[in-house]
mmCIF file of C-alpha atoms in Angstrom:
data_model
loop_
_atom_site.group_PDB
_atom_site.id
_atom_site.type_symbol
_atom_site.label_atom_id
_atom_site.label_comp_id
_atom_site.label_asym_id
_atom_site.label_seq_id
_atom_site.Cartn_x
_atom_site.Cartn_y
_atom_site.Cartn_z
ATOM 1 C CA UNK R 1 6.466 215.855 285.731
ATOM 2 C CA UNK R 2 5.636 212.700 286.636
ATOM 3 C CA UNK R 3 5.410 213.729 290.525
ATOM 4 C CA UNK R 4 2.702 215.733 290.367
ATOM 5 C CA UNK R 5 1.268 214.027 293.824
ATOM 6 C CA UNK R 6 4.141 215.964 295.638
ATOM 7 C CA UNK R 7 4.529 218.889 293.428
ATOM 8 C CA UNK R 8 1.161 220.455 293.156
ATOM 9 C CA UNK R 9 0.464 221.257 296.695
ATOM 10 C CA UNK R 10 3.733 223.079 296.736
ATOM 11 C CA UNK R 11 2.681 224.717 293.646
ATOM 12 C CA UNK R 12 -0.648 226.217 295.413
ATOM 13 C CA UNK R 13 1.873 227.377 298.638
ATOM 14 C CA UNK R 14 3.507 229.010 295.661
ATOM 15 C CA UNK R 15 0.928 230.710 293.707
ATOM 16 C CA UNK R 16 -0.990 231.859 296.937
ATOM 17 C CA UNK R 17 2.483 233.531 297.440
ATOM 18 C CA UNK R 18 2.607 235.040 294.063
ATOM 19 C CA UNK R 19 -1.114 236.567 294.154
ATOM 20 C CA UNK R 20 -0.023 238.378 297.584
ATOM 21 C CA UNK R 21 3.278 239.326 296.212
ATOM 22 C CA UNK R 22 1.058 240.691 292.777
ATOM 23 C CA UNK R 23 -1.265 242.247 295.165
ATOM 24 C CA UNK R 24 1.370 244.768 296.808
ATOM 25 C CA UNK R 25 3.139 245.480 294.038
ATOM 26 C CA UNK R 26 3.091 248.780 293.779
ATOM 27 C CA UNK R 27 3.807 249.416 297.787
ATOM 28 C CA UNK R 28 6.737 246.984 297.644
ATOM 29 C CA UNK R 29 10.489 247.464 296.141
ATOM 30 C CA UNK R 30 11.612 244.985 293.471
ATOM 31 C CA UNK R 31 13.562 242.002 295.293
ATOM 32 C CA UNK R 32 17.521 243.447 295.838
ATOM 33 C CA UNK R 33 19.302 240.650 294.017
ATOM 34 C CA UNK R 34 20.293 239.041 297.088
ATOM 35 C CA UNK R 35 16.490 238.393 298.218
ATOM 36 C CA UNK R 36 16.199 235.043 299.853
ATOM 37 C CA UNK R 37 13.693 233.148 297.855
ATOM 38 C CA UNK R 38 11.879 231.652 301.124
ATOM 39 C CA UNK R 39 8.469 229.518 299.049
ATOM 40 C CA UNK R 40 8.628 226.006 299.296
ATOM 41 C CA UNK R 41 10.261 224.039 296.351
ATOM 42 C CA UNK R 42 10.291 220.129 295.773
ATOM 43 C CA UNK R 43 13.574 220.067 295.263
ATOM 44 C CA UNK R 44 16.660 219.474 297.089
ATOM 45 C CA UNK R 45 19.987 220.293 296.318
ATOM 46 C CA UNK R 46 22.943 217.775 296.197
ATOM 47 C CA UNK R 47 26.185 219.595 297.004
ATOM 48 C CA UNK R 48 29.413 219.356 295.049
ATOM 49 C CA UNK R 49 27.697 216.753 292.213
ATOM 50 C CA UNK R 50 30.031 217.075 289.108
ATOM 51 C CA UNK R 51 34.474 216.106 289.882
ATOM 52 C CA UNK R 52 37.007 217.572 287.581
ATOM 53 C CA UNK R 53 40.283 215.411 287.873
ATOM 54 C CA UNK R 54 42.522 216.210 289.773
ATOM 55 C CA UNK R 55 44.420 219.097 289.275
ATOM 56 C CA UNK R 56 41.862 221.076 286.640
ATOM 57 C CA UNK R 57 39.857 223.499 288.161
ATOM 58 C CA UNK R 58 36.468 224.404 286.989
ATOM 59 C CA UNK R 59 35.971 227.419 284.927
ATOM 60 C CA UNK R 60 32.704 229.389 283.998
ATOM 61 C CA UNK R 61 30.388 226.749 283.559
ATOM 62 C CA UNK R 62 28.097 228.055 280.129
ATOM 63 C CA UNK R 63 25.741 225.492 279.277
ATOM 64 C CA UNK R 64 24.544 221.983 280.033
ATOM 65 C CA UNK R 65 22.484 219.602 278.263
ATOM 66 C CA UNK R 66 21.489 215.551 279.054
ATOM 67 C CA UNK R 67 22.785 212.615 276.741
ATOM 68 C CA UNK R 68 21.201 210.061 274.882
ATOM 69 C CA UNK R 69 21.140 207.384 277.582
ATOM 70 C CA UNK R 70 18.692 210.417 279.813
ATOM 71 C CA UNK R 71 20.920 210.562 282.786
ATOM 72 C CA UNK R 72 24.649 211.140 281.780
ATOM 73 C CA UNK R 73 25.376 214.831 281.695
ATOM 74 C CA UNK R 74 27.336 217.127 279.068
ATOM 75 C CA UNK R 75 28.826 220.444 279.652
ATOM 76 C CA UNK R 76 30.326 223.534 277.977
ATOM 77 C CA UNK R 77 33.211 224.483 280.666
ATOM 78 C CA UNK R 78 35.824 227.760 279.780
ATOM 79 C CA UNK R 79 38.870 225.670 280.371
ATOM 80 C CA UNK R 80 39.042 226.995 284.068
ATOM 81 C CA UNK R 81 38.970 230.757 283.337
ATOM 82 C CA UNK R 82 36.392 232.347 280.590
ATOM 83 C CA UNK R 83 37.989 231.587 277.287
ATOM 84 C CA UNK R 84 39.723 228.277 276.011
ATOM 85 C CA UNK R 85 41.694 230.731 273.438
ATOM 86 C CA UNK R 86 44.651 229.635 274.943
ATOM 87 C CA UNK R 87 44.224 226.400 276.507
ATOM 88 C CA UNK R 88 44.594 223.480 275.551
ATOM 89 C CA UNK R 89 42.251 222.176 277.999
ATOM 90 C CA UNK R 90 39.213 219.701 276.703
ATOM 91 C CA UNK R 91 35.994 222.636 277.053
ATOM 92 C CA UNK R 92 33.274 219.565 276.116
ATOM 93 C CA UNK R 93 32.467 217.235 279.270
ATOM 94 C CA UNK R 94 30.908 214.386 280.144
ATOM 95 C CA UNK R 95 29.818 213.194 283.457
ATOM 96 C CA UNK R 96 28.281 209.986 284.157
ATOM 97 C CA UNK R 97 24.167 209.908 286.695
ATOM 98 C CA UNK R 98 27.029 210.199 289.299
ATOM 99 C CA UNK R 99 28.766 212.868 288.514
ATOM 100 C CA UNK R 100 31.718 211.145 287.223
ATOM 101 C CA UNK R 101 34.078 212.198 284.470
ATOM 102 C CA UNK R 102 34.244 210.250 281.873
ATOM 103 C CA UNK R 103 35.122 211.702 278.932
ATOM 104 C CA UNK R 104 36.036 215.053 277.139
ATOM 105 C CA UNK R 105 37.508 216.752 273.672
ATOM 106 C CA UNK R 106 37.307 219.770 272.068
ATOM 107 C CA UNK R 107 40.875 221.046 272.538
ATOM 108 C CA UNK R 108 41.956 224.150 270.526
ATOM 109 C CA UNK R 109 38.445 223.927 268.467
ATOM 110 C CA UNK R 110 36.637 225.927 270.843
ATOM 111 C CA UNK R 111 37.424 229.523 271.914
ATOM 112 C CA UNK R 112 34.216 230.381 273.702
ATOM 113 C CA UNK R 113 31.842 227.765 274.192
ATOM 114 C CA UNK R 114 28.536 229.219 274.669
ATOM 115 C CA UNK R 115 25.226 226.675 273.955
ATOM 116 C CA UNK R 116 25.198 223.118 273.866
ATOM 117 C CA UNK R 117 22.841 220.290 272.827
ATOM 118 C CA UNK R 118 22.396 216.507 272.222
ATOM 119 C CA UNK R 119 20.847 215.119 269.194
ATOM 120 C CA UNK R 120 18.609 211.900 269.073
ATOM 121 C CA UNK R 121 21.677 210.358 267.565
ATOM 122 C CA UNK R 122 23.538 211.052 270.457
ATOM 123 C CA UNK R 123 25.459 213.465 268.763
ATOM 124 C CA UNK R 124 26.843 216.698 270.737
ATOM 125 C CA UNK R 125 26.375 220.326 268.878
ATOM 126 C CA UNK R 126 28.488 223.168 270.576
ATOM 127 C CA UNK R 127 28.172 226.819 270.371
ATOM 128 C CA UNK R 128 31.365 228.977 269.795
ATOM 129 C CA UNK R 129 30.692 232.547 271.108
ATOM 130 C CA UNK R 130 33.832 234.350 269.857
ATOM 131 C CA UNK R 131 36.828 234.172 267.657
ATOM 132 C CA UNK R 132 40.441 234.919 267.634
ATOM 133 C CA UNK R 133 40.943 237.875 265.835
ATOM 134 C CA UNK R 134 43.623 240.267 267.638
ATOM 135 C CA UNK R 135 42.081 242.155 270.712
ATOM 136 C CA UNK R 136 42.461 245.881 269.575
ATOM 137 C CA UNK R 137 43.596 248.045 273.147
ATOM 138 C CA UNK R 138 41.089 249.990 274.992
ATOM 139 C CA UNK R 139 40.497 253.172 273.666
ATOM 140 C CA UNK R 140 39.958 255.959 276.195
ATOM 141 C CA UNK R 141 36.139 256.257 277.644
ATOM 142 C CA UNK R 142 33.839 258.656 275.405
ATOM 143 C CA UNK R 143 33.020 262.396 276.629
ATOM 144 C CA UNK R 144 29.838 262.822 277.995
ATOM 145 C CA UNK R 145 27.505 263.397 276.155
ATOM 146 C CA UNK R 146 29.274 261.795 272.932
ATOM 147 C CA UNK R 147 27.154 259.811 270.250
ATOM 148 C CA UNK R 148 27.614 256.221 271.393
ATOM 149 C CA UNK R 149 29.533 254.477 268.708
ATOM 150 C CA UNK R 150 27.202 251.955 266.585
ATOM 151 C CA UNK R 151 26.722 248.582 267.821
ATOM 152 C CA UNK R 152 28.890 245.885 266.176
ATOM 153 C CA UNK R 153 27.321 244.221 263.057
ATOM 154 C CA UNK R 154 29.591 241.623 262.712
ATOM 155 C CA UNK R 155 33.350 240.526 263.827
ATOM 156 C CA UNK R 156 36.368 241.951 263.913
ATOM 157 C CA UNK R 157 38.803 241.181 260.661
ATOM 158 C CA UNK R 158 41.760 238.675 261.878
ATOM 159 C CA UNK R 159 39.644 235.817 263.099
ATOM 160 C CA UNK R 160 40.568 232.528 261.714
ATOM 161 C CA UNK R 161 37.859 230.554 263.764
ATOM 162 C CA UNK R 162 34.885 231.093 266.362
ATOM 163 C CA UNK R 163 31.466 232.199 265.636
ATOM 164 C CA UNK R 164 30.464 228.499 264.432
ATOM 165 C CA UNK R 165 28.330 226.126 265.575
ATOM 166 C CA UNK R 166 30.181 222.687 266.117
ATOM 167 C CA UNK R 167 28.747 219.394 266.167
ATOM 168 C CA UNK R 168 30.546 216.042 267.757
ATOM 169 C CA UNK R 169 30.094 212.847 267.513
ATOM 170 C CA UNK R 170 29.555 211.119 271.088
ATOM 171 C CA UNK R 171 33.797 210.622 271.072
ATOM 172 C CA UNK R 172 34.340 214.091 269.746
ATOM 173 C CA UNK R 173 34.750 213.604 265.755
ATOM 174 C CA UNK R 174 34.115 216.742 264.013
ATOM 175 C CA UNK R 175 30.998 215.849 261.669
ATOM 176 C CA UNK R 176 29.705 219.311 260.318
ATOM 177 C CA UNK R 177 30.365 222.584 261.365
ATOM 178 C CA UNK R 178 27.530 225.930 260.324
ATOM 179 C CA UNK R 179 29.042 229.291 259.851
ATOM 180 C CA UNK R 180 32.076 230.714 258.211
ATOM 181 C CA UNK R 181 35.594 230.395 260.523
ATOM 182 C CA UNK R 182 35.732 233.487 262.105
ATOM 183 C CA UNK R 183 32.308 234.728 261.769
ATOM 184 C CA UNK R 184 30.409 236.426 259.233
ATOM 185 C CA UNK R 185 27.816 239.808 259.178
ATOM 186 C CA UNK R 186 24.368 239.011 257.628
ATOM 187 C CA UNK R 187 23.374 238.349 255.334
ATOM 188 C CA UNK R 188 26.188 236.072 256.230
ATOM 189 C CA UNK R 189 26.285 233.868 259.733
ATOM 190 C CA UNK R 190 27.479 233.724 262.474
ATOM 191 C CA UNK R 191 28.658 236.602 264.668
ATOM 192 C CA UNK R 192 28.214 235.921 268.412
ATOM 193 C CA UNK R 193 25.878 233.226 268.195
ATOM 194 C CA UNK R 194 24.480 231.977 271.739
ATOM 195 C CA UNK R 195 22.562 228.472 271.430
ATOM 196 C CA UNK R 196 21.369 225.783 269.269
ATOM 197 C CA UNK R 197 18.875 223.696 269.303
ATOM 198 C CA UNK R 198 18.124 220.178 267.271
ATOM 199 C CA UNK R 199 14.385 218.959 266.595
ATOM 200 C CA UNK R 200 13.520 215.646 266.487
ATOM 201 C CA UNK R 201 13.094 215.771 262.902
ATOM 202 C CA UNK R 202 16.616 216.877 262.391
ATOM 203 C CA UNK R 203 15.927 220.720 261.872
ATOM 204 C CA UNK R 204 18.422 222.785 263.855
ATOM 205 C CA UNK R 205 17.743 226.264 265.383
ATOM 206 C CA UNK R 206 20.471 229.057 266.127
ATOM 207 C CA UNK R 207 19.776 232.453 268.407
ATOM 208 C CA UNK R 208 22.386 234.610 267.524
ATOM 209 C CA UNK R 209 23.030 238.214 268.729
ATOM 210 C CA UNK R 210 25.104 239.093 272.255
ATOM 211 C CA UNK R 211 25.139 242.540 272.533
ATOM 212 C CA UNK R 212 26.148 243.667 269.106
ATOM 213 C CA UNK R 213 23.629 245.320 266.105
ATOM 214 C CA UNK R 214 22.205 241.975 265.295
ATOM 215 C CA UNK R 215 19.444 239.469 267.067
ATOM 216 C CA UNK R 216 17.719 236.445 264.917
ATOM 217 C CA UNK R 217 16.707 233.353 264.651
ATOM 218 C CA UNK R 218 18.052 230.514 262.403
ATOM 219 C CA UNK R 219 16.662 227.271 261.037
ATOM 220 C CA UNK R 220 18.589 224.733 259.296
ATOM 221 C CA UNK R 221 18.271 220.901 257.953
ATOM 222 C CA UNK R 222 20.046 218.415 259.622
ATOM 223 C CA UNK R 223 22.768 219.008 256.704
ATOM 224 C CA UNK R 224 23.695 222.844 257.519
ATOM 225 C CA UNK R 225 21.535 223.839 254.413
ATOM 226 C CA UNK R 226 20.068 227.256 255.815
ATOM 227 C CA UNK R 227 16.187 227.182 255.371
ATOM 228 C CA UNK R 228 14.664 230.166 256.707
ATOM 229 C CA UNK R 229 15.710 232.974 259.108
ATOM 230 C CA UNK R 230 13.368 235.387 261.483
ATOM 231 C CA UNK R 231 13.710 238.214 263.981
ATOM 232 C CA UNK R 232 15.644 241.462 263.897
ATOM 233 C CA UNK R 233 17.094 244.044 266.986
ATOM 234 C CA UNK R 234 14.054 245.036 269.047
ATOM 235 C CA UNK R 235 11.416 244.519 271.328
ATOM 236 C CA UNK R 236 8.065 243.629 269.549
ATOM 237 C CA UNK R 237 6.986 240.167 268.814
ATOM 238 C CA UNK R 238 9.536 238.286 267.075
ATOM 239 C CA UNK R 239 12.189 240.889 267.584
ATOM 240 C CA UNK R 240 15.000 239.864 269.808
ATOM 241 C CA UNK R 241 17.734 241.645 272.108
ATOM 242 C CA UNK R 242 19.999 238.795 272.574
ATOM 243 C CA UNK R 243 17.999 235.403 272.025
ATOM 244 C CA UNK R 244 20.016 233.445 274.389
ATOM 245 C CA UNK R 245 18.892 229.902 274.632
ATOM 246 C CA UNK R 246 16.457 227.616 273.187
ATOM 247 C CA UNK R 247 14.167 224.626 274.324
ATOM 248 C CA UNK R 248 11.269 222.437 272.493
ATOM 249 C CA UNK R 249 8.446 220.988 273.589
ATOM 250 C CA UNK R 250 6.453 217.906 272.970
ATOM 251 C CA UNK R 251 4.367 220.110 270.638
ATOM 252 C CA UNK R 252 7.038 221.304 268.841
ATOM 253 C CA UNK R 253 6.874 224.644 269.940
ATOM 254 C CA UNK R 254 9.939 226.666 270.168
ATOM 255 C CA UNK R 255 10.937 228.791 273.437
ATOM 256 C CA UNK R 256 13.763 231.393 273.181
ATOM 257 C CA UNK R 257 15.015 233.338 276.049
ATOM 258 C CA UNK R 258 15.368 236.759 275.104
ATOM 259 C CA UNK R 259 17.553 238.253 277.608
ATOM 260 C CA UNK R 260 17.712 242.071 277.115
ATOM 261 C CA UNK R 261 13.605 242.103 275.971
ATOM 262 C CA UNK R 262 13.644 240.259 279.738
ATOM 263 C CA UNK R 263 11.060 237.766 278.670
ATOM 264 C CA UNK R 264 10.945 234.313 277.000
ATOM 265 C CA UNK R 265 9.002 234.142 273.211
ATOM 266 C CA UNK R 266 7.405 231.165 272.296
ATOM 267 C CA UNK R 267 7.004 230.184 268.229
ATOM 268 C CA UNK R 268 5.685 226.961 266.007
ATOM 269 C CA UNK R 269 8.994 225.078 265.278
ATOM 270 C CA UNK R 270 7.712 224.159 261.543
ATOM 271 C CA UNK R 271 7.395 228.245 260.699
ATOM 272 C CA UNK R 272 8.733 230.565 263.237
ATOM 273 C CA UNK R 273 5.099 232.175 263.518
ATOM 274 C CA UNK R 274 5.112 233.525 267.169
ATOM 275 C CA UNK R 275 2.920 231.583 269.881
ATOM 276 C CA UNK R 276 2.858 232.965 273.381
ATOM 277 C CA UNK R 277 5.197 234.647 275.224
ATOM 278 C CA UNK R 278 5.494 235.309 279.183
ATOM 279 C CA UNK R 279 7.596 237.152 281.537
ATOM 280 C CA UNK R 280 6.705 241.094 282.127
ATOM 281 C CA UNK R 281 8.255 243.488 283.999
ATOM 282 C CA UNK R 282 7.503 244.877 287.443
ATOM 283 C CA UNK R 283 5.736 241.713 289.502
ATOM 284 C CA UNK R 284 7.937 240.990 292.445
ATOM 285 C CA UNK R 285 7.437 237.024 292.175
ATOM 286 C CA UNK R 286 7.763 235.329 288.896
ATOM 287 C CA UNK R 287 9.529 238.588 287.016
ATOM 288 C CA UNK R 288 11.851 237.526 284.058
ATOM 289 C CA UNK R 289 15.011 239.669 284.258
ATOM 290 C CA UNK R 290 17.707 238.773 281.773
ATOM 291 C CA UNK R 291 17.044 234.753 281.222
ATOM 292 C CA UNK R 292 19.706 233.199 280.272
ATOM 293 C CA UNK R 293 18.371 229.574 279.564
ATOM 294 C CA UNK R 294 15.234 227.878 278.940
ATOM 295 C CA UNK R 295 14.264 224.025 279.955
ATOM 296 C CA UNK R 296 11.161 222.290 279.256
ATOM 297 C CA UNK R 297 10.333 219.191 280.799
ATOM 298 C CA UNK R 298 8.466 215.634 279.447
ATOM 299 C CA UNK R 299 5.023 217.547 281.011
ATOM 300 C CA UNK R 300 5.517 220.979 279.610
ATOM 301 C CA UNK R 301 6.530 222.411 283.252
ATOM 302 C CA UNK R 302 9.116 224.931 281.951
ATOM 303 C CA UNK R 303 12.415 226.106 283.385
ATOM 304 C CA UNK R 304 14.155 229.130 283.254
ATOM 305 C CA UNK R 305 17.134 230.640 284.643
ATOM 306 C CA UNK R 306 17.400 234.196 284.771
ATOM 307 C CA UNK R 307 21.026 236.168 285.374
ATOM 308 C CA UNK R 308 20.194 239.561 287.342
ATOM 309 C CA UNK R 309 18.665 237.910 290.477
ATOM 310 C CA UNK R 310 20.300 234.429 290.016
ATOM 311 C CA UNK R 311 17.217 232.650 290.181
ATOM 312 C CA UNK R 312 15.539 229.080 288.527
ATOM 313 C CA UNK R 313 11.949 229.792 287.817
ATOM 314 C CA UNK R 314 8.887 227.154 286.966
ATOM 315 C CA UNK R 315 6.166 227.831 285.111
ATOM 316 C CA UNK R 316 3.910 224.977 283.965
ATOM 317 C CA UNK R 317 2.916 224.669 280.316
ATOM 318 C CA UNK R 318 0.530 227.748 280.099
ATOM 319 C CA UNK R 319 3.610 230.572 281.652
ATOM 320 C CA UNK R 320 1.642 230.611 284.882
ATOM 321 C CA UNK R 321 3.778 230.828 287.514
ATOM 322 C CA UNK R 322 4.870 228.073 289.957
ATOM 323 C CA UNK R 323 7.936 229.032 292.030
ATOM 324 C CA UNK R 324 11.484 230.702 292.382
ATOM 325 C CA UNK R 325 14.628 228.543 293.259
ATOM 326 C CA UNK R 326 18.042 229.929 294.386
ATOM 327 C CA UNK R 327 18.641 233.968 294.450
ATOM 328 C CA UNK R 328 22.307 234.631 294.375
ATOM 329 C CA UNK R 329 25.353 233.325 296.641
ATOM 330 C CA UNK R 330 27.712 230.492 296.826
ATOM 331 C CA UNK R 331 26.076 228.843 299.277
ATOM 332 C CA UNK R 332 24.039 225.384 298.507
ATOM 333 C CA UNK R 333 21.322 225.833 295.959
ATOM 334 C CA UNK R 334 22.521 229.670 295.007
ATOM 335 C CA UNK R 335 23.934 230.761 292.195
ATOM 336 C CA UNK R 336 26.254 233.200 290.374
ATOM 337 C CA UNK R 337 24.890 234.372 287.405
ATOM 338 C CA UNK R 338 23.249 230.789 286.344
ATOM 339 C CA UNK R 339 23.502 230.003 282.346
ATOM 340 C CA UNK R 340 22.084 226.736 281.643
ATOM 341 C CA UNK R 341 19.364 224.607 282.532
ATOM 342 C CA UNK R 342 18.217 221.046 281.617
ATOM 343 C CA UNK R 343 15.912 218.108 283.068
ATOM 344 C CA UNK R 344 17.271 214.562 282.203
ATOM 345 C CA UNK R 345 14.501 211.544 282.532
ATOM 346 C CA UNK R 346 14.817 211.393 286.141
ATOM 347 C CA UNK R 347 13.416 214.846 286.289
ATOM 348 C CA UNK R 348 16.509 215.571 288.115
ATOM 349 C CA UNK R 349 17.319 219.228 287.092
ATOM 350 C CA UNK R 350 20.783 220.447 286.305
ATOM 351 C CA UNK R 351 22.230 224.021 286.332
ATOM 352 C CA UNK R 352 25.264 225.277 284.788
ATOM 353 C CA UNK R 353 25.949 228.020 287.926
ATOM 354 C CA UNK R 354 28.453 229.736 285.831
ATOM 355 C CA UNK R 355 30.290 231.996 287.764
ATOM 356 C CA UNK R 356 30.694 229.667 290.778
ATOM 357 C CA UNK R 357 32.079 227.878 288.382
ATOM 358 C CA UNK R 358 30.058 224.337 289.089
ATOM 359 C CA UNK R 359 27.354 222.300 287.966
ATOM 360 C CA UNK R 360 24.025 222.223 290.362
ATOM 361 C CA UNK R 361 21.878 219.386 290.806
ATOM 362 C CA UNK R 362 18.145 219.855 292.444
ATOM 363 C CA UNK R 363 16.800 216.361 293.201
ATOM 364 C CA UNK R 364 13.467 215.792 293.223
ATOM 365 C CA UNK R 365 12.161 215.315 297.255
ATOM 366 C CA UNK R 366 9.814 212.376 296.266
ATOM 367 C CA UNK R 367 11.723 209.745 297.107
ATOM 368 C CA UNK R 368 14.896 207.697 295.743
ATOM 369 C CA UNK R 369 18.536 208.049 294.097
ATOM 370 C CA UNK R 370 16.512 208.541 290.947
ATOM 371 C CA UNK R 371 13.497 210.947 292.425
ATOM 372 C CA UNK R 372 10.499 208.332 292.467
ATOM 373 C CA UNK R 373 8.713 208.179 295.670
#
C-alpha cells in the first residue's frame, strides 16, 4: 500500500497480538464465530455505501470487482433473493467512487452469478454457478449408517443454460461465452464453476468445483481456446476442495482460495507449478477457515475473506500475518458470510457481505475522500 507510514505500526500492534495468541494456543478455545476481533485496523468503515433504486432490494451480494477507470465498482447481486432464475432483474451492477448506480444488464442470462472480474479492456467476465435444469423433489434423508451417495460429477440433464462463464462488454454486449449451456462433466467444462480471473496478457483462469466430485483449475487464451488444466478433489498441493476465487499479483503469481482445504494456494500464472501456500489450521489469530475470496493489492498486501468466522484477513506479500477485520453481525464493519473482496487504486477496500445482502467499504484512516493523508 502506499500508506505504509500509518499502516505498519498497526501491523506490529497486530503481530505482537498474533505471537501471544500463537503462544496459548493450545490452552485457549478456537474463536466462537461471533468473537469480536478487538486489534487495531487502519481502516474505517463507511456505512450504507452502495444505493439500489428505489424499490429493488438487495439480494446476496456474491462477488465484486473494480473497473477500468480504478474507482467505479461492479457487482454480482442475486436479483434480491439467491437466484436470478426467475427474475428478470439486471444481476450485473455498476456503482460509480460514490456509490451511485449507474448502470446494469444481465437480465435472464444469469441464473447464479457467482465470480466476477474486469479486464484491461474494461470488459466485465461473470461467473454462472448453476443452471436450470428441473429441481428433482427431496428424497427422504438416508438411514444411518447408509453409504453416502457419490458426489455429483457433473449437472443434472434438463439444463439449457448456467455453468458458463460470461463476458460483457462495459454496456453489457455478450462477446464470448466458455463452457457448454447447461454445463458439462470433464473432460468437458463447466459444472459449478466459482471464479475467473483475466491476466494482463489476456490468459483467463477458471476454479471450478462447489461441493460436487470435481475441483480444478482452468487456463484459457483470451479467445476461449482451452490451454491447459490442473488440480483434482483433494488436499495435497495442487489438489483443490472447492477453489473458490482467484487474484494475481504484480509477479504474476496466481492465488486461489481453496475453501474446504481451508487455506489459500499460490501457483506461477505462465504454468500452474505451485508456489507457496498459507493458512493452517488451529492458530487462534490469522486461521483460514473456508475463504471465500482472495484480493491482492498494488504492494502485494493480500486480502482474504473467509466464510465460517466472517472475517477480512491481511497478510503482506510473504502470508505473514497482519490483522483480522469484522467477525460476524450486521452491525457496521461485520459481516454475514462475506464472498468477495477487491482493492480499487484508492486502496479503498470493498466487500461483497453477502448475506447482509450489501456492499462494505473500509476506508483507509490516512486522511481524505480518497485515503491519502
Amino acid at each position: 500500500m502506499k500508506h505504509s507510514r500509518y499502516w505498519w505500526p498497526l501491523a506490529a500492534v497486530a503481530l505482537a497480538s498474533l505471537a501471544l495468541a500463537t503462544a496459548h494456543t493450545q490452552a485457549q478455545a478456537p474463536p466462537t464465530p461471533n468473537a469480536k476481533n478487538d486489534l487495531p485496523n487502519p481502516f474505517r468503515t463507511v456505512e450504507g455505501w452502495a444505493k439500489l433504486p428505489e424499490g429493488r432490494t438487495w439480494g446476496s451480494t456474491s462477488s465484486v470487482d473494480i473497473d477500468k477507470d480504478g474507482v467505479s465498482v461492479w457487482v454480482g447481486e442475486r436479483c434480491g433473493t439467491n437466484s436470478c432464475l426467475t427474475s428478470t432483474l439486471d444481476p450485473v451492477l455498476k456503482f460509480d467512487s460514490t456509490g451511485k448506480l449507474v448502470k446494469s444488464f444481465g437480465a435472464g442470462l444469469v441464473i447464479f452469478p457467482h465470480g466476477i472480474t474486469v479486464d484491461r479492456d474494461g470488459n466485465i467476465w461473470i461467473v454462472d454457478g448453476q443452471d436450470n435444469a428441473p429441481r428433482p423433489a427431496r428424497g427422504a434423508a438416508p438411514a444411518p449408517g447408509a453409504t453416502p451417495a457419490p458426489l455429483p460429477m457433473g449437472p443434472p440433464a434438463g439444463g439449457t443454460k448456467g455453468h458458463q462463464v460470461i463476458k460483457f462488454s462495459p454496456d453489457g454486449k455478450v462477446l464470448l461465452t466458455i463452457g457448454k449451456p447447461g454445463g458439462a462433466a470433464a473432460p468437458d467444462y463447466f459444472f459449478q464453476p466459482n471464479d475467473v480471473y483475466v491476466a494482463p496478457n489476456g490468459d483467463v483462469f477458471i476454479g471450478e468445483g462447489h461441493g460436487g466430485g470435481n475441483s480444478r483449475m482452468f487456463k484459457f487464451d483470451k479467445t476461449g481456446k482451452l490451454l491447459t488444466t490442473w488440480g483434482k478433489l483433494g488436499s495435497g498441493p495442487g489438489e483443490f476442495s472447492q477453489p473458490h476465487a482467484i487474484a494475481m499479483d504484480s509477479q504474476g503469481r496466481l492465488f486461489v482460495a481453496d475453501r474446504s482445504n481451508n487455506r489459500v494456494q499460490v501457483f506461477r500464472g505462465d504454468s500452474g507449478q505451485l508456489r507457496l501456500k498459507f493458512g493452517t489450521r488451529g492458530l487462534y489469530v490469522g486461521n483460514l477457515v473456508r475463504p471465500k475470496g482472495v484480493a491482492v493489492d498494488s504492494e502485494g498486501n493480500i486480502y482474504v475473506v473467509e466464510s465460517y468466522y466472517d472475517r477480512l484477513l491481511v497478510f503482506d506479500k510473504h502470508g505473514n500475518f497482519l490483522m483480522p477485520i469484522g467477525g460476524t453481525g450486521q452491525e457496521t464493519g461485520r459481516f454475514y458470510l462475506p464472498a468477495g473482496v477487491w482493492i480499487d487504486s484508492r486502496n479503498r477496500v470493498f466487500v461483497a457481505d453477502m448475506f447482509n445482502g450489501r456492499v462494505v467499504l473500509f476506508q483507509f484512516l490516512g486522511g481524505g475522500a480518497d485515503g491519502e493523508p
